Coordinates of C-alpha atoms and ligand atoms in Angstrom, one line a residue:
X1 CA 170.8 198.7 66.7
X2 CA 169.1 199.0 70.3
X3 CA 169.5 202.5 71.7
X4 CA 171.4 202.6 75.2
X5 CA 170.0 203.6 78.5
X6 CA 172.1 204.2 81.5
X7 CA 168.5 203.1 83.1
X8 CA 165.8 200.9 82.1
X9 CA 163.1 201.1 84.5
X10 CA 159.8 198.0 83.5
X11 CA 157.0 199.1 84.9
X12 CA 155.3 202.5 85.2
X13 CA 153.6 202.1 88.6
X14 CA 154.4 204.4 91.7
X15 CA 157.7 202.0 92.1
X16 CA 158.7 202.8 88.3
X17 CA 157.7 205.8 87.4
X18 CA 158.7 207.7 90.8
X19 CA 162.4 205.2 90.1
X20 CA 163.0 206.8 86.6
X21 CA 162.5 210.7 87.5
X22 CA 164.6 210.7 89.7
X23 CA 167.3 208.8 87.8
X24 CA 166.9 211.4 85.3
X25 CA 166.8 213.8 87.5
X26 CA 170.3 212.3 88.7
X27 CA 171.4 212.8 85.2
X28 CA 170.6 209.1 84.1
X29 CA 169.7 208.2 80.2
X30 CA 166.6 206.9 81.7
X31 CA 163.8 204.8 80.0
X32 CA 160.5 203.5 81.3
X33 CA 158.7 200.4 79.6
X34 CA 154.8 200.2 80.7
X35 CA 152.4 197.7 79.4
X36 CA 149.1 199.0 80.8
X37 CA 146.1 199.8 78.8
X38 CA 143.5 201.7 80.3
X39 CA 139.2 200.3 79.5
X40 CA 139.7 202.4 76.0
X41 CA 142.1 200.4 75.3
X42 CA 144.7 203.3 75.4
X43 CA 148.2 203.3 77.2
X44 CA 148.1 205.0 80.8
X45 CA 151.2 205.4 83.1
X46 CA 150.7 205.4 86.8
X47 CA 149.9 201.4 86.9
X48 CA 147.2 200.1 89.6
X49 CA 147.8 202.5 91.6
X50 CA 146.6 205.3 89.6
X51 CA 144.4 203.5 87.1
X52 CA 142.5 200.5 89.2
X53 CA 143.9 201.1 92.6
X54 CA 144.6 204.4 95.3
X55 CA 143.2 207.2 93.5
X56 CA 140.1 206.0 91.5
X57 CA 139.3 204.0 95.0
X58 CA 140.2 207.4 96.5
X59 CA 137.5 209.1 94.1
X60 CA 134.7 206.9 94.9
X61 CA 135.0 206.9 98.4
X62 CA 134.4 210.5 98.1
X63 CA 131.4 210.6 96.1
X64 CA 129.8 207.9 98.3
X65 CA 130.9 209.9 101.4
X66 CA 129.3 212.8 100.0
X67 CA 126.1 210.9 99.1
X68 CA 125.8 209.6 102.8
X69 CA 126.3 213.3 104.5
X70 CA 123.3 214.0 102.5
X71 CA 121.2 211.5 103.2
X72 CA 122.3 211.1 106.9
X73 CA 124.3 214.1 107.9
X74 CA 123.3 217.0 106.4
X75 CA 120.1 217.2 108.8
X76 CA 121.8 218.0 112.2
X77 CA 123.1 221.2 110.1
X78 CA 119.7 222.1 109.6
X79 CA 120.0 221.3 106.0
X80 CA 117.4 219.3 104.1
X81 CA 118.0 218.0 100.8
X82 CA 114.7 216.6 98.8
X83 CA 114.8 213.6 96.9
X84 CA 118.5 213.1 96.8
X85 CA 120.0 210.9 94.4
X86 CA 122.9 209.8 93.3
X87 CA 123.7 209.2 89.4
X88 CA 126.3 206.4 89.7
X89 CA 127.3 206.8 85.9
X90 CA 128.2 210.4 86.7
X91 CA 130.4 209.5 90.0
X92 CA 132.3 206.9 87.7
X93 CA 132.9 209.1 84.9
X94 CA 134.5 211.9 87.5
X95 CA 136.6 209.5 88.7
X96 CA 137.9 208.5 85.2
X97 CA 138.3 212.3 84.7
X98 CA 140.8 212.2 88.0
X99 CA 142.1 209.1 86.6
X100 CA 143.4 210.5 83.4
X101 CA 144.5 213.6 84.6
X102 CA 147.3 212.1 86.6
X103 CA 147.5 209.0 84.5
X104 CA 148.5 211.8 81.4
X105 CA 150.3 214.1 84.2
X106 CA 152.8 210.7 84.5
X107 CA 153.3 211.7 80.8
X108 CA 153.6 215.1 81.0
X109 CA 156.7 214.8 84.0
X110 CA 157.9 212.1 81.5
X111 CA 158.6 214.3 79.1
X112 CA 159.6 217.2 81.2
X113 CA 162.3 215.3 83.3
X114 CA 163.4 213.8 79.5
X115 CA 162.7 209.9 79.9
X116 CA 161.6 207.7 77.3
X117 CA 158.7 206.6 77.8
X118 CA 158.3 203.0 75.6
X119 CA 155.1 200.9 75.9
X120 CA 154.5 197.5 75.8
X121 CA 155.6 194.2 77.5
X122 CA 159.3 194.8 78.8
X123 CA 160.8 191.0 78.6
X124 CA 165.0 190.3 79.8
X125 CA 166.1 188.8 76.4
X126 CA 170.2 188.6 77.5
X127 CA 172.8 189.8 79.5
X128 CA 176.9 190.3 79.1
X129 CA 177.7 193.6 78.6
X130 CA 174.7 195.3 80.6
X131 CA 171.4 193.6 79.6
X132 CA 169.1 193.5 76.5
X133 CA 165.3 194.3 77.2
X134 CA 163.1 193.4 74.7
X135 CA 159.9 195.7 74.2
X136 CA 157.1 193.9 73.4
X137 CA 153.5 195.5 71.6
X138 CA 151.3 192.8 69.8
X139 CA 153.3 192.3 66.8
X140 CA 155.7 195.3 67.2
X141 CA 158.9 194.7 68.8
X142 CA 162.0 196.5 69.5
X143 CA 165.3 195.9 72.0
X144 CA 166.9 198.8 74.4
X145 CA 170.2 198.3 75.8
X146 CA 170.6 199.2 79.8
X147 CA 173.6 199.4 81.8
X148 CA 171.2 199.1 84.9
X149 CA 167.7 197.8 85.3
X150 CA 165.0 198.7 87.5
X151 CA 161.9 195.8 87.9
X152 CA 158.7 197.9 89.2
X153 CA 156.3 195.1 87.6
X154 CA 153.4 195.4 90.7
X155 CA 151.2 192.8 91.5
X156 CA 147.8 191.5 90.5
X157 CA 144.7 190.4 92.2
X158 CA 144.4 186.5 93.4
X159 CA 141.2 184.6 91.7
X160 CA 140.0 182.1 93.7
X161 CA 140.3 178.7 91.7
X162 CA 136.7 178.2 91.1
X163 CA 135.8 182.1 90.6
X164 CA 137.3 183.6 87.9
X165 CA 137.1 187.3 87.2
X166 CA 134.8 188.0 84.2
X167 CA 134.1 191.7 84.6
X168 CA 130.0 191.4 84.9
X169 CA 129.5 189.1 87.8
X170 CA 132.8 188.0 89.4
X171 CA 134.9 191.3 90.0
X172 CA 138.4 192.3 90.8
X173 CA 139.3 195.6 92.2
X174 CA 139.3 196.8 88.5
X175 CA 135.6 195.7 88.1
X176 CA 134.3 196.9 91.3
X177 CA 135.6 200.4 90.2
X178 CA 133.9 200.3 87.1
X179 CA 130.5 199.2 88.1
X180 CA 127.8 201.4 86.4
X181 CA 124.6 201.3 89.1
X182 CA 124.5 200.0 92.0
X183 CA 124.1 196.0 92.8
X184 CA 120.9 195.9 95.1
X185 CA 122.9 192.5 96.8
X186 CA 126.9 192.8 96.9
X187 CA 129.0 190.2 98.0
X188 CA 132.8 190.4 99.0
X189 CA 134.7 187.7 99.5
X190 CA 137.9 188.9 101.5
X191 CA 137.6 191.6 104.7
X192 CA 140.8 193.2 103.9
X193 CA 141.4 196.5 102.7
X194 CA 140.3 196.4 99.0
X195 CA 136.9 194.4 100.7
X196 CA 136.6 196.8 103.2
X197 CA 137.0 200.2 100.9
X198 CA 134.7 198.9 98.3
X199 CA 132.2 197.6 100.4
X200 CA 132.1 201.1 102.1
X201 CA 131.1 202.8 98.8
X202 CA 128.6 200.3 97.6
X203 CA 127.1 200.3 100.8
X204 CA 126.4 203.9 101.3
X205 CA 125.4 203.9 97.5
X206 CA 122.6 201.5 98.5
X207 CA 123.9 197.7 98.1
X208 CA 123.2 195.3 100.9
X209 CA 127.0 194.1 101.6
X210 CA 127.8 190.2 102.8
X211 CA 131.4 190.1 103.5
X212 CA 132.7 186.6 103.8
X213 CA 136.4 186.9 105.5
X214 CA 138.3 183.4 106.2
X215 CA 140.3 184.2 109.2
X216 CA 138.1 184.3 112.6
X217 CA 138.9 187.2 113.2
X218 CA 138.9 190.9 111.7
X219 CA 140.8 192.9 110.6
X220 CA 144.4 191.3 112.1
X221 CA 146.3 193.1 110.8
X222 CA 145.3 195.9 112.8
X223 CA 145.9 196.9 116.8
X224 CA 143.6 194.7 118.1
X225 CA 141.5 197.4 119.7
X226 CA 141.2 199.6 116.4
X227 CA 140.0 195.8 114.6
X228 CA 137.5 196.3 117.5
X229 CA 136.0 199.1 117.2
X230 CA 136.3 199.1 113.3
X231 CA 134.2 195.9 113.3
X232 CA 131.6 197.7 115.6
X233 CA 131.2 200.9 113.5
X234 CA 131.3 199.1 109.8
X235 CA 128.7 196.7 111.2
X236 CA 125.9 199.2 113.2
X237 CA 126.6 202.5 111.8
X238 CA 127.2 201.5 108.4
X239 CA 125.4 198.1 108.1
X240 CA 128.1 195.5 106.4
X241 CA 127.4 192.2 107.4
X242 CA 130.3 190.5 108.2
X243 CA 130.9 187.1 108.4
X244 CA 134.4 186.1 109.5
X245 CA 135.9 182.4 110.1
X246 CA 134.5 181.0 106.6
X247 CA 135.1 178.8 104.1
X248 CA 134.0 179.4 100.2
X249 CA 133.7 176.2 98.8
X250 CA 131.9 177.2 95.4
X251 CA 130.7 180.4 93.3
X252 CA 128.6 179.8 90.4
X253 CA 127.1 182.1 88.3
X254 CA 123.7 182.1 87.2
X255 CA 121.6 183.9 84.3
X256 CA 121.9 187.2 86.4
X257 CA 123.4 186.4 89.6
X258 CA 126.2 184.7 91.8
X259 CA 125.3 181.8 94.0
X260 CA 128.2 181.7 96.9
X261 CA 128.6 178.4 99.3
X262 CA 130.6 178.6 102.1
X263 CA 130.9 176.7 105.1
X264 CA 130.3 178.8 108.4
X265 CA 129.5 178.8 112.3
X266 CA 129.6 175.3 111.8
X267 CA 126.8 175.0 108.8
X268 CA 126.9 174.9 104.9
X269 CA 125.9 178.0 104.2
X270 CA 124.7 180.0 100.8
X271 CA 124.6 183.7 99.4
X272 CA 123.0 184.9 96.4
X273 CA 123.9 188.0 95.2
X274 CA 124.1 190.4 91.9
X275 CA 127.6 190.7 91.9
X276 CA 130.5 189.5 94.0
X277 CA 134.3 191.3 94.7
X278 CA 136.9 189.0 95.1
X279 CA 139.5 191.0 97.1
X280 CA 141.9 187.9 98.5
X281 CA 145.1 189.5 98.1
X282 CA 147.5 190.4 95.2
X283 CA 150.3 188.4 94.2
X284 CA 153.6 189.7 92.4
X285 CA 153.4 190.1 88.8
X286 CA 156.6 188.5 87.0
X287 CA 154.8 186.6 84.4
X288 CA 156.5 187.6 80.9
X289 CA 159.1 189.2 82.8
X290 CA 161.7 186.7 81.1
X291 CA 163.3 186.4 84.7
X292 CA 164.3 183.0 84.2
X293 CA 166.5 184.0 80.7
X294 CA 169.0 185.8 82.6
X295 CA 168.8 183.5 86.0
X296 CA 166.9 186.6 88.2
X297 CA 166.0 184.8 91.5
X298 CA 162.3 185.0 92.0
X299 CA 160.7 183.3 95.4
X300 CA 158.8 180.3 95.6
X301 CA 155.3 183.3 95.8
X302 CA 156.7 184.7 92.6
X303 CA 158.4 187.5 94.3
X304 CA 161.8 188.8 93.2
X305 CA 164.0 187.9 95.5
X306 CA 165.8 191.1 97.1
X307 CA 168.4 192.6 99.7
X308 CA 167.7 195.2 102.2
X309 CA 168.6 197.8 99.5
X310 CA 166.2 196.7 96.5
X311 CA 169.0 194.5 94.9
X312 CA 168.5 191.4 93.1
X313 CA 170.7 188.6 92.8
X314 CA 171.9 189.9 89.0
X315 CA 174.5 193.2 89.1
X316 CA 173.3 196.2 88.6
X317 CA 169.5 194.8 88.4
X318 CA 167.1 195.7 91.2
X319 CA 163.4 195.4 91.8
X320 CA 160.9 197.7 94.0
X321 CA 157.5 198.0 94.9
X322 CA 154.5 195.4 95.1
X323 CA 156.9 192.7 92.9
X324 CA 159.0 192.6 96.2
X325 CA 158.9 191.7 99.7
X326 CA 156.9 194.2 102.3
X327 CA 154.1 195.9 102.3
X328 CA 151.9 196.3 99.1
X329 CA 151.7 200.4 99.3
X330 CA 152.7 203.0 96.9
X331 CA 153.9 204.9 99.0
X332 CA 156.7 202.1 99.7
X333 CA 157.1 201.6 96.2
X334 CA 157.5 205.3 95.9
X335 CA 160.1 205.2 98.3
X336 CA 162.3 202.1 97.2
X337 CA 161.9 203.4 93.4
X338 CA 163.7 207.0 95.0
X339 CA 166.2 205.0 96.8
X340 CA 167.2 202.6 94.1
X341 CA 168.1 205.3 91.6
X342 CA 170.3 207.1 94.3
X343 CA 172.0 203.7 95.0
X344 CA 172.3 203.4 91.1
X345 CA 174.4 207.1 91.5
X346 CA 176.2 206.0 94.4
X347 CA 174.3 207.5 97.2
X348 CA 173.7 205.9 100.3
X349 CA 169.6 205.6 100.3
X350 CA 167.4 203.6 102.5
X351 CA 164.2 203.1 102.8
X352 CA 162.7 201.8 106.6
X353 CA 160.0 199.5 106.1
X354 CA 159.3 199.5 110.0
X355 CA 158.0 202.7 109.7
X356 CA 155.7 202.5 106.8
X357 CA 152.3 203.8 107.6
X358 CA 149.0 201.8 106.2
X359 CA 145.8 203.4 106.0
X360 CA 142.5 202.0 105.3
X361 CA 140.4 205.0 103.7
X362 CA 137.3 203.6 105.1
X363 CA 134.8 206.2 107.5
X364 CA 135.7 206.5 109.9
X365 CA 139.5 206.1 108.6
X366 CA 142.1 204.0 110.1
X367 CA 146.2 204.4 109.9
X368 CA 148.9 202.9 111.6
X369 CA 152.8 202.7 112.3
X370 CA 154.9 200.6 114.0
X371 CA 154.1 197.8 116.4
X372 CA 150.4 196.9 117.5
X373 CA 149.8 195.8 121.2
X374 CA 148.9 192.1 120.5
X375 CA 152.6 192.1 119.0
X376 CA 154.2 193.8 121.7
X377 CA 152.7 191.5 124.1
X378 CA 153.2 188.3 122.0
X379 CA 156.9 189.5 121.6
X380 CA 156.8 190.3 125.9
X381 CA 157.9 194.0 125.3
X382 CA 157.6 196.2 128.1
X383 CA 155.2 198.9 126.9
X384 CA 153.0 201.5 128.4
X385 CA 149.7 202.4 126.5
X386 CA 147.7 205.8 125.8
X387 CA 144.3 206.2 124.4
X388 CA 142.1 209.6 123.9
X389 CA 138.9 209.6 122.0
X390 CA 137.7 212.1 119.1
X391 CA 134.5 212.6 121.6
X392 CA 136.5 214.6 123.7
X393 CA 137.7 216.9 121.0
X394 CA 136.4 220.1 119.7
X395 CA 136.9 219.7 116.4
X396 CA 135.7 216.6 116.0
X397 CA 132.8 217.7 117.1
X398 CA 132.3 220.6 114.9
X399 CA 133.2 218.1 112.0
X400 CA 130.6 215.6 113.4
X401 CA 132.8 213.3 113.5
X402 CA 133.2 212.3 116.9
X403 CA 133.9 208.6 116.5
X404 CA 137.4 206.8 116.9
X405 CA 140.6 207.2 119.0
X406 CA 144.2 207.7 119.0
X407 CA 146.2 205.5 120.7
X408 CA 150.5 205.7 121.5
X409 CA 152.4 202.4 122.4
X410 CA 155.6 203.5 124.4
X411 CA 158.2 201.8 126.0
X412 CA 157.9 201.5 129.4
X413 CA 161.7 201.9 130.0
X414 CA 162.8 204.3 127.8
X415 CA 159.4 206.1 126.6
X416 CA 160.4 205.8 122.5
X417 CA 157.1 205.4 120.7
X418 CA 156.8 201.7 119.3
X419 CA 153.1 202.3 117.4
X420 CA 150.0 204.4 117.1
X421 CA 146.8 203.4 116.1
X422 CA 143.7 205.6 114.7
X423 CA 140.6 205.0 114.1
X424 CA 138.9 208.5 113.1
X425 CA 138.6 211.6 111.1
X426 CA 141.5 212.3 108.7
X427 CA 143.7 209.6 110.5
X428 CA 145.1 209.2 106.8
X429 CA 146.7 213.1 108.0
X430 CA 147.1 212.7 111.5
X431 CA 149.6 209.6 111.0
X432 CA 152.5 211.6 109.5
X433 CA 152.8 213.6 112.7
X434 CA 153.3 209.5 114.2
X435 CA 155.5 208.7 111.2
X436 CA 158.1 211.5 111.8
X437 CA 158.2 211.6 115.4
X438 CA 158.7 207.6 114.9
X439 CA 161.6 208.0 112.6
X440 CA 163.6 210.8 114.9
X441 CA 163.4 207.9 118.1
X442 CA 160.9 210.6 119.5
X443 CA 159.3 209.6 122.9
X444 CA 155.5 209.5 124.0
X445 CA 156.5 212.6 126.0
X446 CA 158.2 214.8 123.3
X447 CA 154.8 214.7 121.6
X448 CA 153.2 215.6 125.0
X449 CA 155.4 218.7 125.1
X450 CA 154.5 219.8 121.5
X451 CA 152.5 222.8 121.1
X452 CA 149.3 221.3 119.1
X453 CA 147.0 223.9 116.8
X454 CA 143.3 224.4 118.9
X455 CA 141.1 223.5 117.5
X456 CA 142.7 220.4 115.2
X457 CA 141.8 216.5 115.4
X458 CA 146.1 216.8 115.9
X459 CA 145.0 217.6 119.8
X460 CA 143.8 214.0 119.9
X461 CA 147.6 212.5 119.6
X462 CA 148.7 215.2 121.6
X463 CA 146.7 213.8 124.3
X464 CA 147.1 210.0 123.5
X465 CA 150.4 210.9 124.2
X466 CA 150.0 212.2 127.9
X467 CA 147.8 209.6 128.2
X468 CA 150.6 207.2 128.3
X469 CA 151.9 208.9 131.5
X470 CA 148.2 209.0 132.5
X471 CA 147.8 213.0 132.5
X472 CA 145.2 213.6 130.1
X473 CA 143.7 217.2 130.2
X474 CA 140.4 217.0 128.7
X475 CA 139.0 213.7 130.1
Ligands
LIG501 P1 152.0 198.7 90.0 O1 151.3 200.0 90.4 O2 151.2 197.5 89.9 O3 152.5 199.0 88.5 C1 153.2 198.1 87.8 C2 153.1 198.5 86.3 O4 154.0 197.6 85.5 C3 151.7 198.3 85.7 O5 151.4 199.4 84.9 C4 151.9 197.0 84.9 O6 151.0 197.0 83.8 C5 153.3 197.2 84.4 N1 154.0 195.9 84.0 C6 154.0 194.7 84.6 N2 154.8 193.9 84.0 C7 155.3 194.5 82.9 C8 156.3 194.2 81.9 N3 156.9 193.0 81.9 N4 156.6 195.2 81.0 C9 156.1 196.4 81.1 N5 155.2 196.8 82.0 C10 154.8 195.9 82.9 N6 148.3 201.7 98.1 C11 148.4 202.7 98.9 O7 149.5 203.0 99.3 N7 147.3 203.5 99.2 C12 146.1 203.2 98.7 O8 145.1 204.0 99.0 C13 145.9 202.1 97.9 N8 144.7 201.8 97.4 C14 144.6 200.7 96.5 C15 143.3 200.4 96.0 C16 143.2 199.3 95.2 C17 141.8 198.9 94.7 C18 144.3 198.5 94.9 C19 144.2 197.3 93.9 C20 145.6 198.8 95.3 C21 145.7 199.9 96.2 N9 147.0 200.3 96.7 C22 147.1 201.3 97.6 C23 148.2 199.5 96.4 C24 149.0 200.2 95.3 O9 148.2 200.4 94.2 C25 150.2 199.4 95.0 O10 151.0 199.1 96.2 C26 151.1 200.1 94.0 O11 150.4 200.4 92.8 C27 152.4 199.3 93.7 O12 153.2 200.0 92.8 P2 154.2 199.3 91.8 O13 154.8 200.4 91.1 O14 155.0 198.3 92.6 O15 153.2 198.4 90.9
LIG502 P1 144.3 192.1 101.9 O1 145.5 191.2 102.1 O2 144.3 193.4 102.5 O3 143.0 191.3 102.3 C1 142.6 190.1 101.8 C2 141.7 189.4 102.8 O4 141.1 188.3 102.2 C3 142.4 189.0 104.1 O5 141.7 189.4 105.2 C4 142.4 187.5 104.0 O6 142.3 186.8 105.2 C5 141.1 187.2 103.2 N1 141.1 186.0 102.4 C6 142.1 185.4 101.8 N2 141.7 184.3 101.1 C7 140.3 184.1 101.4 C8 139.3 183.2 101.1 N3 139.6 182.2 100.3 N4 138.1 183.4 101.5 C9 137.8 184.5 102.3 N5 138.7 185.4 102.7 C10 140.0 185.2 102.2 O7 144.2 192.1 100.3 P2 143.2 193.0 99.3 O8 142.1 193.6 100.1 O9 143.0 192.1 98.2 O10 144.2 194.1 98.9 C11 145.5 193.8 98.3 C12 146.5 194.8 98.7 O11 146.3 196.0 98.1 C13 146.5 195.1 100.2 O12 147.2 194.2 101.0 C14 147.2 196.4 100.2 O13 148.6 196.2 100.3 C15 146.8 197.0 98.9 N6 145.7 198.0 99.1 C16 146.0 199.1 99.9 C17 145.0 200.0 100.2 C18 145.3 201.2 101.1 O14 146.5 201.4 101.3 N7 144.3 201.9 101.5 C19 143.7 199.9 99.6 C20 143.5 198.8 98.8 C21 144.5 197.9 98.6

């Protein structure tokens, strides 16, 4: 007999597991199906976000950044450091250490907020009376009975046709995590975010790093002077090459390395290097779901089709997170899972995708809300535009960390903010001061009458934001 769940949530990423506490916290039988196995071939919660994605990427990034302020940093301190070195098995195995510590903390609120936590490959077997999920776990099976069903699935990386991922020579994000010295020749095929973080920590570890990127230009999605500047500082300050407007047209592997050919500035071209990222994009992951048993609508892309409000086309089933339209963040999976289970209980929850922030965790960082200028202009909005630069702030000196600016799109008829851009220090902090004002309609000039901390980098939007009405103080 299959035990009964007033919730079944598949999927244990940011979308599911965040979607089940909270339905148990709502008072929800709740149960949470996760087929992930971590390189020891154990079960760990948290999906790609914790395991292969945000916080290992997070961990590295670190480590790397650490290793550079020795080597290049530390000196204007007057501190000198002999024979640095960086012990790359040691920076992998501290990230693992973070890994499972919030991978097994998933566990530990699992048990805490009293859901079930059931692993292996959730699959729809029927619906009538609610719906039948079936658990799957090599040759183990067994079937739990839900009144309402949550799909959290993710997404997984794109291979390129002719590259397939093999772990050694041709990685995905997971293998470019895991990488145990560093490659003295890296390539990346993709100048996105995964292509751009990675890079960063290779780099500064050492590699020489070709980044092939197919659109012409960088960075797009991006305001178009943060792509700008971001090109400039990751090209002379940290020394990616960057190639962008190419084609790949083949990847073979050889006894030790990659041979890339690709078709650029108007020539066939060809890189060799030790070991090559392939960081194209992530498509939804629905494969085994068993959508098609029950008739749930999934999109030509593979992604579950959904309304405003995380509902599929089936009653009482919904869907959140990467497996869904918008943007591929956990932090809006996060969100949608929260919303979904208040829905479930009859709240009114809503989750506004306008305002999600992204942040590229690169150095110097980059983060973002709302509208860029290129889209304001394309769309003929009427906007007016203020920029300040972390030169001009004290902190940012003292950090040494003087690179970047802030920059407030406003309307020019009613002065409610429409974006802000950063390029700098911390921007992954400084954008939740942007997010909030963005969600309460705030205008350029409420932030310009907010009393900022001095010193903070926070002084920089403060005056981003008088520079919209031109009356910056400190330039
Ligand atoms: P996932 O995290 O993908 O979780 C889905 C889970 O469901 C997985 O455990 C999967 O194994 C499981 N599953 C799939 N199908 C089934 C099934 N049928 N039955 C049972 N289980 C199943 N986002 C940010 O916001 N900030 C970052 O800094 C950031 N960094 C990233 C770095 C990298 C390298 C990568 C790859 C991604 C990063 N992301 C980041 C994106 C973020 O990881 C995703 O947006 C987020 O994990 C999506 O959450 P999710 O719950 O939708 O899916
Ligand atoms: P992405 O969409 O950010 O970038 C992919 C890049 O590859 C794009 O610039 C695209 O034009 C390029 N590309 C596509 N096909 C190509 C080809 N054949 N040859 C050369 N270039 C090609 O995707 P990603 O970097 O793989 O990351 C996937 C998603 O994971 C991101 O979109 C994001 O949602 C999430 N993520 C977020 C963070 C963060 O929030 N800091 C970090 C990593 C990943």
């Amino acid at each position: 007999m299959a035990e009964s769940y007033d919730v079944v949530v598949i999927g244990a990423g940011p979308g599911g597991y965040v979607a089940a506490l909270r339905a148990a916290q709502l008072g929800f039988k709740t149960a949470c199906i996760d087929n992930f196995k971590n390189a020891a071939g154990k079960p760990s919660l948290g999906g790609t976000c914790l395991n292969v994605g945000c916080i290992p990427s997070k961990a590295l990034l670190e480590s790397s950044e650490n290793f550079e302020r020795v080597l290049h940093k530390f000196g204007a301190h007057g501190i000198s450091v002999k024979e640095a070195a960086i012990d790359v098995p040691t920076m992998i195995a501290r990230k693992q250490k973070i890994v499972d510590q919030f991978t097994g903390g998933i566990a530990g609120l699992f048990r805490k907020n009293k859901v079930a936590s059931v692993h292996g490959t959730g699959v729809f077997a029927s619906a009538g009376d609610g719906y039948t999920i079936e658990v799957r776990d090599g040759a183990k099976s067994q079937s739990l009975q839900a009144k309402n069903v949550i799909v959290a699935t993710g997404s997984v990386p794109r291979a390129l046709p002719f590259a397939p991922f093999d772990g050694e020579l041709v990685l995905d994000n997971a293998g470019a995590l895991a990488l145990e010295s560093t490659p003295k020749r890296l390539g990346v095929i993709g100048a996105g975010v995964i292509g751009l973080e990675m890079g960063s920590v290779w780099r500064r570890l050492g590699s020489e790093v070709t980044v092939l990127e197919a659109l012409p230009g960088f960075l797009q999605a991006a305001d178009e002077a943060i792509a700008k500047e971001a090109l400039k500082v990751f090209t002379k300050d940290l020394g990616l090459v960057v190639h962008t407007g190419v084609q790949v047209t083949s990847v073979e592997k050889r006894s030790s390395f990659v041979s890339v050919a690709y078709e650029g500035g108007g020539k066939s071209q060809r890189l060799d290097v030790d070991c090559l990222i392939v960081a194209v994009g992530r498509g939804p992951n629905t494969q085994g779901l068993g959508a098609e048993q029950v008739g749930l609508k999934v999109d030509g892309r593979g992604f579950i089709e959904v309304d405003a409000d995380c509902r599929t086309n089936l009653p009482n089933v919904y869907a959140v997170g990467d497996v869904v339209r918008g943007p591929m963040l956990a932090h809006k999976a996060m969100e949608e899972g929260v919303a979904v289970a208040e829905r479930i209980a009859g709240q009114a929850a809503h989750v506004n995708l306008d305002h999600v922030p992204w942040v590229i965790y690169t150095s110097p960082e980059i983060a973002w809300v709302g509208r860029t200028e290129q889209s304001l202009r394309e769309a003929g909005v009427k906007y007016r535009s203020g920029q300040f630069p972390f030169m001009a702030n004290g902190r940012a000196r003292a950090l040494g960390e003087p690179t970047g600016f802030v920059k407030m799109l406003a309307d020019a008829d009613t002065d409610r903010i429409l974006g802000v851009h950063i390029i700098g220090p911390f921007a992954s902090e400084l954008i939740s001061e942007a997010v909030v004002a963005m969600e309460f309609d705030a205008s350029s000039e409420d932030i310009a009458r907010i009393v900022h901390a001095h010193p903070s980098l926070s002084e920089v939007m403060h005056e981003a934001a008088l520079a919209v009405d031109k009356r910056t103080l400190h330039i």
